[in-house]
PDB file of C-alpha atoms in Angstrom:
ATOM      1  CA  MET A   1       0.000   0.000   0.000  1.00 58.00           C
ATOM      2  CA  ASN A   2       1.574   3.263  -1.151  1.00 66.00           C
ATOM      3  CA  SER A   3       1.345   6.622   0.620  1.00 68.00           C
ATOM      4  CA  LYS A   4      -1.676   7.840  -1.369  1.00 77.00           C
ATOM      5  CA  GLN A   5      -3.617   4.608  -0.797  1.00 77.00           C
ATOM      6  CA  LEU A   6      -2.750   4.755   2.904  1.00 74.00           C
ATOM      7  CA  ASP A   7      -4.090   8.318   3.158  1.00 76.00           C
ATOM      8  CA  ILE A   8      -7.336   7.268   1.446  1.00 82.00           C
ATOM      9  CA  PHE A   9      -7.682   4.289   3.817  1.00 82.00           C
ATOM     10  CA  ARG A  10      -7.122   6.509   6.854  1.00 79.00           C
ATOM     11  CA  THR A  11      -9.721   9.000   5.640  1.00 83.00           C
ATOM     12  CA  LEU A  12     -12.308   6.279   5.012  1.00 87.00           C
ATOM     13  CA  LEU A  13     -11.562   4.769   8.410  1.00 85.00           C
ATOM     14  CA  PHE A  14     -11.958   8.184  10.038  1.00 84.00           C
ATOM     15  CA  ILE A  15     -15.306   8.824   8.306  1.00 89.00           C
ATOM     16  CA  GLY A  16     -16.505   5.315   9.171  1.00 89.00           C
ATOM     17  CA  GLY A  17     -15.727   5.914  12.835  1.00 86.00           C
ATOM     18  CA  LEU A  18     -17.701   9.159  12.836  1.00 87.00           C
ATOM     19  CA  ILE A  19     -20.658   7.326  11.344  1.00 91.00           C
ATOM     20  CA  ILE A  20     -20.445   4.716  14.108  1.00 91.00           C
ATOM     21  CA  VAL A  21     -20.414   7.463  16.756  1.00 88.00           C
ATOM     22  CA  GLY A  22     -23.473   9.030  15.118  1.00 90.00           C
ATOM     23  CA  VAL A  23     -25.314   5.706  15.036  1.00 92.00           C
ATOM     24  CA  ALA A  24     -24.430   5.062  18.691  1.00 90.00           C
ATOM     25  CA  PHE A  25     -25.776   8.524  19.588  1.00 89.00           C
ATOM     26  CA  ALA A  26     -29.044   7.837  17.779  1.00 89.00           C
ATOM     27  CA  ILE A  27     -29.507   4.382  19.335  1.00 90.00           C
ATOM     28  CA  VAL A  28     -28.774   5.479  22.899  1.00 87.00           C
ATOM     29  CA  ASN A  29     -30.935   8.600  22.802  1.00 85.00           C
ATOM     30  CA  TYR A  30     -33.867   7.274  20.741  1.00 83.00           C
ATOM     31  CA  PRO A  31     -36.633   8.339  21.119  1.00 83.00           C
ATOM     32  CA  PHE A  32     -35.317  11.898  21.387  1.00 80.00           C
ATOM     33  CA  PRO A  33     -36.996  13.978  24.116  1.00 79.00           C
ATOM     34  CA  GLU A  34     -39.132  16.838  22.849  1.00 76.00           C
ATOM     35  CA  ASP A  35     -37.319  19.413  24.962  1.00 79.00           C
ATOM     36  CA  GLY A  36     -33.883  18.130  23.815  1.00 80.00           C
ATOM     37  CA  LEU A  37     -31.035  16.521  25.689  1.00 84.00           C
ATOM     38  CA  GLU A  38     -29.948  17.749  29.084  1.00 88.00           C
ATOM     39  CA  ALA A  39     -26.709  19.737  29.391  1.00 90.00           C
ATOM     40  CA  ASN A  40     -24.769  16.851  30.915  1.00 90.00           C
ATOM     41  CA  GLN A  41     -25.923  14.521  28.124  1.00 90.00           C
ATOM     42  CA  LYS A  42     -24.872  17.011  25.451  1.00 91.00           C
ATOM     43  CA  PHE A  43     -21.508  17.396  27.175  1.00 92.00           C
ATOM     44  CA  PHE A  44     -21.070  13.621  27.330  1.00 92.00           C
ATOM     45  CA  TRP A  45     -21.589  13.169  23.589  1.00 92.00           C
ATOM     46  CA  ALA A  46     -19.446  16.195  22.787  1.00 92.00           C
ATOM     47  CA  GLU A  47     -16.694  14.521  24.826  1.00 92.00           C
ATOM     48  CA  ILE A  48     -17.102  11.293  22.862  1.00 92.00           C
ATOM     49  CA  VAL A  49     -16.638  13.166  19.567  1.00 91.00           C
ATOM     50  CA  ILE A  50     -13.619  15.078  20.898  1.00 91.00           C
ATOM     51  CA  CYS A  51     -12.031  11.870  22.201  1.00 90.00           C
ATOM     52  CA  TYR A  52     -12.561  10.246  18.822  1.00 89.00           C
ATOM     53  CA  LEU A  53     -10.942  13.170  16.987  1.00 88.00           C
ATOM     54  CA  VAL A  54      -7.974  13.209  19.383  1.00 86.00           C
ATOM     55  CA  PHE A  55      -7.600   9.440  19.061  1.00 85.00           C
ATOM     56  CA  PHE A  56      -6.998   9.831  15.323  1.00 80.00           C
ATOM     57  CA  VAL A  57      -4.132  12.334  15.739  1.00 72.00           C
ATOM     58  CA  PRO A  58      -1.362   9.672  15.765  1.00 71.00           C
ATOM     59  CA  PHE A  59      -2.773   7.997  12.639  1.00 71.00           C
ATOM     60  CA  PHE A  60      -2.389  11.181  10.597  1.00 66.00           C
ATOM     61  CA  PHE A  61       0.719  12.730  12.138  1.00 57.00           C
ATOM     62  CA  SER A  62       3.059   9.909  13.165  1.00 52.00           C
ATOM     63  CA  SER A  63       3.501   7.671  10.133  1.00 51.00           C
ATOM     64  CA  ILE A  64       6.854   5.875  10.080  1.00 44.00           C
ATOM     65  CA  THR A  65       8.944   5.251   6.985  1.00 44.00           C
ATOM     66  CA  SER A  66      12.303   3.565   6.531  1.00 41.00           C
ATOM     67  CA  LYS A  67      13.925   7.005   6.315  1.00 46.00           C
ATOM     68  CA  THR A  68      12.371   8.328   9.535  1.00 44.00           C
ATOM     69  CA  ILE A  69      12.263   5.206  11.693  1.00 42.00           C
ATOM     70  CA  ASN A  70      15.139   6.318  13.943  1.00 48.00           C
ATOM     71  CA  THR A  71      13.354   9.505  15.043  1.00 47.00           C
ATOM     72  CA  LYS A  72       9.692   8.614  14.503  1.00 53.00           C
ATOM     73  CA  ILE A  73       9.542   5.638  16.910  1.00 55.00           C
ATOM     74  CA  THR A  74      10.295   7.881  19.895  1.00 58.00           C
ATOM     75  CA  SER A  75       8.018  10.582  18.477  1.00 65.00           C
ATOM     76  CA  THR A  76       5.121   8.162  18.033  1.00 73.00           C
ATOM     77  CA  VAL A  77       5.482   6.854  21.597  1.00 75.00           C
ATOM     78  CA  ASN A  78       5.326  10.424  22.952  1.00 74.00           C
ATOM     79  CA  ILE A  79       2.228  11.198  20.883  1.00 78.00           C
ATOM     80  CA  TRP A  80       0.405   8.019  21.915  1.00 81.00           C
ATOM     81  CA  ILE A  81       1.177   8.610  25.605  1.00 84.00           C
ATOM     82  CA  SER A  82      -0.268  12.122  25.311  1.00 84.00           C
ATOM     83  CA  VAL A  83      -3.377  10.855  23.513  1.00 86.00           C
ATOM     84  CA  ILE A  84      -4.003   8.013  25.975  1.00 89.00           C
ATOM     85  CA  VAL A  85      -3.668  10.278  29.026  1.00 90.00           C
ATOM     86  CA  PHE A  86      -6.072  12.820  27.533  1.00 90.00           C
ATOM     87  CA  GLU A  87      -8.546  10.099  26.521  1.00 91.00           C
ATOM     88  CA  ILE A  88      -8.592   8.605  30.031  1.00 93.00           C
ATOM     89  CA  VAL A  89      -9.155  11.999  31.663  1.00 93.00           C
ATOM     90  CA  ALA A  90     -11.797  13.091  29.137  1.00 92.00           C
ATOM     91  CA  ILE A  91     -13.803   9.855  29.298  1.00 93.00           C
ATOM     92  CA  THR A  92     -13.606   9.793  33.106  1.00 93.00           C
ATOM     93  CA  PHE A  93     -14.976  13.319  33.421  1.00 93.00           C
ATOM     94  CA  ALA A  94     -17.574  12.672  30.714  1.00 92.00           C
ATOM     95  CA  ILE A  95     -18.963   9.799  32.789  1.00 92.00           C
ATOM     96  CA  LEU A  96     -18.758  11.807  36.024  1.00 93.00           C
ATOM     97  CA  THR A  97     -20.651  14.743  34.538  1.00 92.00           C
ATOM     98  CA  LEU A  98     -23.240  12.426  32.990  1.00 90.00           C
ATOM     99  CA  ASN A  99     -23.920  11.048  36.467  1.00 90.00           C
ATOM    100  CA  GLU A 100     -23.838  14.570  37.923  1.00 88.00           C
ATOM    101  CA  LYS A 101     -20.835  13.816  40.115  1.00 90.00           C
ATOM    102  CA  VAL A 102     -18.797  16.713  38.714  1.00 91.00           C
ATOM    103  CA  SER A 103     -19.953  20.004  37.221  1.00 92.00           C
ATOM    104  CA  ILE A 104     -19.420  20.643  33.525  1.00 92.00           C
ATOM    105  CA  ARG A 105     -17.319  23.737  34.253  1.00 92.00           C
ATOM    106  CA  ILE A 106     -14.902  21.773  36.436  1.00 93.00           C
ATOM    107  CA  ALA A 107     -14.675  19.036  33.814  1.00 92.00           C
ATOM    108  CA  ILE A 108     -13.904  21.550  31.039  1.00 92.00           C
ATOM    109  CA  LEU A 109     -11.271  23.302  33.188  1.00 94.00           C
ATOM    110  CA  VAL A 110      -9.457  20.060  34.039  1.00 93.00           C
ATOM    111  CA  GLU A 111      -9.565  18.831  30.442  1.00 91.00           C
ATOM    112  CA  LEU A 112      -8.204  22.112  29.104  1.00 92.00           C
ATOM    113  CA  ILE A 113      -5.237  21.831  31.470  1.00 93.00           C
ATOM    114  CA  VAL A 114      -4.607  18.220  30.482  1.00 91.00           C
ATOM    115  CA  PHE A 115      -5.014  19.116  26.807  1.00 89.00           C
ATOM    116  CA  PHE A 116      -2.460  21.913  27.166  1.00 90.00           C
ATOM    117  CA  PHE A 117       0.192  19.579  28.582  1.00 88.00           C
ATOM    118  CA  ALA A 118      -0.707  16.860  26.068  1.00 83.00           C
ATOM    119  CA  ALA A 119      -0.296  19.377  23.240  1.00 82.00           C
ATOM    120  CA  ILE A 120       3.200  20.190  24.511  1.00 83.00           C
ATOM    121  CA  PHE A 121       4.138  16.497  24.428  1.00 78.00           C
ATOM    122  CA  VAL A 122       2.683  16.165  20.927  1.00 73.00           C
ATOM    123  CA  TYR A 123       4.745  19.154  19.827  1.00 76.00           C
ATOM    124  CA  PHE A 124       7.966  17.643  21.121  1.00 73.00           C
ATOM    125  CA  GLY A 125       6.931  14.226  19.848  1.00 66.00           C
ATOM    126  CA  TYR A 126       6.080  15.276  16.299  1.00 65.00           C
ATOM    127  CA  PHE A 127       7.507  18.667  15.358  1.00 67.00           C
ATOM    128  CA  ALA A 128      10.685  18.421  17.386  1.00 60.00           C
ATOM    129  CA  GLY A 129      11.126  14.839  16.169  1.00 57.00           C
ATOM    130  CA  ASN A 130      10.816  16.021  12.575  1.00 57.00           C
ATOM    131  CA  HIS A 131      13.372  18.737  13.240  1.00 53.00           C
ATOM    132  CA  ILE A 132      15.814  16.172  14.589  1.00 55.00           C
ATOM    133  CA  GLY A 133      15.186  14.012  11.537  1.00 56.00           C
ATOM    134  CA  ASN A 134      15.815  16.943   9.191  1.00 58.00           C
ATOM    135  CA  VAL A 135      19.036  17.809  10.991  1.00 54.00           C
ATOM    136  CA  GLN A 136      20.214  14.202  10.754  1.00 57.00           C
ATOM    137  CA  ALA A 137      19.345  14.085   7.053  1.00 56.00           C
ATOM    138  CA  GLN A 138      21.276  17.308   6.458  1.00 60.00           C
ATOM    139  CA  GLU A 139      24.267  15.951   8.364  1.00 60.00           C
ATOM    140  CA  GLU A 140      24.186  12.713   6.365  1.00 61.00           C
ATOM    141  CA  LYS A 141      24.036  14.722   3.138  1.00 62.00           C
ATOM    142  CA  SER A 142      27.040  16.800   4.215  1.00 61.00           C
ATOM    143  CA  LEU A 143      29.003  13.704   5.213  1.00 70.00           C
ATOM    144  CA  SER A 144      28.135  12.015   1.925  1.00 77.00           C
ATOM    145  CA  LYS A 145      29.320  15.018  -0.108  1.00 79.00           C
ATOM    146  CA  ILE A 146      32.575  15.413   1.819  1.00 84.00           C
ATOM    147  CA  ALA A 147      33.237  11.671   1.454  1.00 87.00           C
ATOM    148  CA  GLU A 148      32.699  11.953  -2.303  1.00 88.00           C
ATOM    149  CA  LEU A 149      35.054  14.939  -2.403  1.00 88.00           C
ATOM    150  CA  LYS A 150      37.805  13.135  -0.499  1.00 90.00           C
ATOM    151  CA  SER A 151      37.404  10.067  -2.695  1.00 91.00           C
ATOM    152  CA  ALA A 152      37.822  12.189  -5.850  1.00 90.00           C
ATOM    153  CA  PHE A 153      41.042  13.719  -4.507  1.00 91.00           C
ATOM    154  CA  GLU A 154      42.375  10.338  -3.397  1.00 91.00           C
ATOM    155  CA  MET A 155      41.967   9.132  -6.971  1.00 91.00           C
ATOM    156  CA  LEU A 156      43.706  12.283  -8.215  1.00 88.00           C
ATOM    157  CA  ASN A 157      46.544  11.708  -5.742  1.00 88.00           C
ATOM    158  CA  LEU A 158      47.018   8.182  -7.076  1.00 89.00           C
ATOM    159  CA  LYS A 159      46.982   9.475 -10.652  1.00 87.00           C
ATOM    160  CA  THR A 160      49.807  11.937  -9.946  1.00 86.00           C
ATOM    161  CA  ASP A 161      52.135   9.015  -9.146  1.00 83.00           C
ATOM    162  CA  MET A 162      51.908   8.112 -12.834  1.00 84.00           C
ATOM    163  CA  TRP A 163      52.942  11.561 -14.048  1.00 82.00           C
ATOM    164  CA  SER A 164      56.363  12.097 -15.575  1.00 82.00           C
ATOM    165  CA  TYR A 165      59.278  13.878 -13.896  1.00 82.00           C
ATOM    166  CA  GLU A 166      58.617  16.990 -16.005  1.00 81.00           C
ATOM    167  CA  LEU A 167      55.351  17.460 -14.110  1.00 84.00           C
ATOM    168  CA  ASN A 168      57.001  17.239 -10.697  1.00 87.00           C
ATOM    169  CA  ASN A 169      55.978  20.792  -9.709  1.00 89.00           C
ATOM    170  CA  GLN A 170      52.350  20.136 -10.626  1.00 88.00           C
ATOM    171  CA  LYS A 171      52.518  16.820  -8.802  1.00 88.00           C
ATOM    172  CA  ASN A 172      53.723  18.469  -5.578  1.00 90.00           C
ATOM    173  CA  ALA A 173      51.056  21.143  -5.829  1.00 90.00           C
ATOM    174  CA  ILE A 174      48.326  18.517  -6.291  1.00 89.00           C
ATOM    175  CA  LYS A 175      49.553  16.452  -3.336  1.00 90.00           C
ATOM    176  CA  LYS A 176      49.426  19.539  -1.116  1.00 91.00           C
ATOM    177  CA  LEU A 177      45.837  20.207  -2.220  1.00 90.00           C
ATOM    178  CA  CYS A 178      44.925  16.558  -1.586  1.00 90.00           C
ATOM    179  CA  GLU A 179      46.323  16.883   1.924  1.00 90.00           C
ATOM    180  CA  ASP A 180      44.145  19.988   2.498  1.00 90.00           C
ATOM    181  CA  VAL A 181      41.031  18.120   1.340  1.00 89.00           C
ATOM    182  CA  ARG A 182      41.917  15.107   3.465  1.00 87.00           C
ATOM    183  CA  TYR A 183      41.478  17.129   6.674  1.00 86.00           C
ATOM    184  CA  MET A 184      38.430  19.078   5.489  1.00 85.00           C
ATOM    185  CA  SER A 185      35.370  18.927   7.783  1.00 82.00           C
ATOM    186  CA  PRO A 186      31.716  18.767   6.652  1.00 82.00           C
ATOM    187  CA  VAL A 187      29.819  22.059   6.429  1.00 82.00           C
ATOM    188  CA  ASP A 188      26.041  21.949   5.901  1.00 78.00           C
ATOM    189  CA  THR A 189      25.500  25.078   3.794  1.00 81.00           C
ATOM    190  CA  ASP A 190      24.470  25.522   0.172  1.00 82.00           C
ATOM    191  CA  LEU A 191      27.674  27.404  -0.633  1.00 87.00           C
ATOM    192  CA  ALA A 192      29.797  24.585   0.777  1.00 86.00           C
ATOM    193  CA  SER A 193      27.862  22.060  -1.305  1.00 85.00           C
ATOM    194  CA  LYS A 194      28.369  24.103  -4.478  1.00 89.00           C
ATOM    195  CA  LEU A 195      32.102  24.521  -3.846  1.00 90.00           C
ATOM    196  CA  GLU A 196      32.490  20.809  -3.124  1.00 89.00           C
ATOM    197  CA  MET A 197      30.714  19.905  -6.355  1.00 90.00           C
ATOM    198  CA  LYS A 198      33.020  22.221  -8.334  1.00 91.00           C
ATOM    199  CA  LEU A 199      36.038  20.662  -6.623  1.00 91.00           C
ATOM    200  CA  ILE A 200      34.852  17.140  -7.452  1.00 91.00           C
ATOM    201  CA  ILE A 201      34.323  18.051 -11.122  1.00 91.00           C
ATOM    202  CA  SER A 202      37.728  19.752 -11.394  1.00 88.00           C
ATOM    203  CA  ALA A 203      39.482  16.854  -9.650  1.00 89.00           C
ATOM    204  CA  ASN A 204      37.827  14.365 -12.012  1.00 89.00           C
ATOM    205  CA  VAL A 205      38.941  16.420 -15.026  1.00 86.00           C
ATOM    206  CA  LEU A 206      42.557  16.284 -13.850  1.00 85.00           C
ATOM    207  CA  THR A 207      42.258  12.569 -13.118  1.00 86.00           C
ATOM    208  CA  GLU A 208      40.606  11.475 -16.346  1.00 85.00           C
ATOM    209  CA  SER A 209      41.877  13.982 -18.929  1.00 77.00           C
ATOM    210  CA  THR A 210      45.229  14.443 -20.640  1.00 80.00           C
ATOM    211  CA  LEU A 211      46.155  18.093 -20.167  1.00 79.00           C
ATOM    212  CA  THR A 212      49.141  20.166 -21.153  1.00 82.00           C
ATOM    213  CA  PRO A 213      51.347  21.599 -18.362  1.00 83.00           C
ATOM    214  CA  GLY A 214      49.738  25.015 -18.939  1.00 86.00           C
ATOM    215  CA  GLU A 215      46.238  23.577 -18.669  1.00 85.00           C
ATOM    216  CA  MET A 216      47.275  21.713 -15.523  1.00 85.00           C
ATOM    217  CA  ASP A 217      48.594  24.910 -13.948  1.00 89.00           C
ATOM    218  CA  SER A 218      45.278  26.609 -14.722  1.00 90.00           C
ATOM    219  CA  LYS A 219      43.315  23.765 -13.156  1.00 87.00           C
ATOM    220  CA  ILE A 220      45.584  23.686 -10.101  1.00 89.00           C
ATOM    221  CA  THR A 221      45.064  27.430  -9.617  1.00 92.00           C
ATOM    222  CA  GLU A 222      41.307  26.882  -9.885  1.00 91.00           C
ATOM    223  CA  LEU A 223      41.443  24.068  -7.335  1.00 91.00           C
ATOM    224  CA  THR A 224      43.571  26.151  -4.982  1.00 92.00           C
ATOM    225  CA  ASN A 225      41.097  29.035  -5.064  1.00 93.00           C
ATOM    226  CA  LEU A 226      38.102  26.730  -4.533  1.00 92.00           C
ATOM    227  CA  ILE A 227      39.787  24.901  -1.637  1.00 91.00           C
ATOM    228  CA  ASN A 228      40.756  28.187   0.023  1.00 91.00           C
ATOM    229  CA  GLN A 229      37.137  29.387  -0.248  1.00 92.00           C
ATOM    230  CA  ARG A 230      35.852  26.083   1.140  1.00 90.00           C
ATOM    231  CA  LYS A 231      38.300  26.133   4.075  1.00 86.00           C
ATOM    232  CA  LEU A 232      36.896  29.504   5.152  1.00 87.00           C
ATOM    233  CA  LEU A 233      33.399  28.103   5.581  1.00 84.00           C
ATOM    234  CA  LYS A 234      32.172  26.894   8.963  1.00 76.00           C
ATOM    235  CA  ASN A 235      28.920  25.509  10.349  1.00 64.00           C
ATOM    236  CA  LYS A 236      26.598  28.035  11.931  1.00 58.00           C
ATOM    237  CA  GLU A 237      26.639  28.002  15.711  1.00 48.00           C
TER     238      GLU A 237
END
């Protein structure tokens, strides 16, 4: 079942549950009194609908995929704990008010407090969890790019060992640049990514192409400038 089919299934399930709640309301309260339901009865059924809506929060906002499993498991647990606590409190006070053990105002006040704290847990469970996942994804992307960059320069370093003695100056310059790249740290900015891509392309050109000494000097100067720019970049605090 793909993501679109899963969303359709969830929606149909949600609508089906609402229909069941409506049918239960009709069965329990039939025949309907001419002067309408009492306040505590209205509050009870309003609580049932609210509990049902809250119960469906995890189904729509905590789906887990293979890419988000590391962060979403903890997030989903936090969300379900919040939902269960709220459901228990809401249903308990709905029954108490129906039996006139607690006033509706007290029940609403207590549930609002519980809902406030539950909402905080949902925030940290879902939104903060997503933020952590995004940060991890960005870090993995940065690490992947820097690994690709270092690999390209390692290949270039190996290629220089095959160059003739006449290219000894270019060879030494390349090896120094390879050493700079070897100790380069990941930086998760767009500019860093662009510079790294340019460095990879230039390194591959030197590795795979047959260039004249003049063309090599031009490429080495280009690499030197790009590496110096990249070394100046740092992650934001």
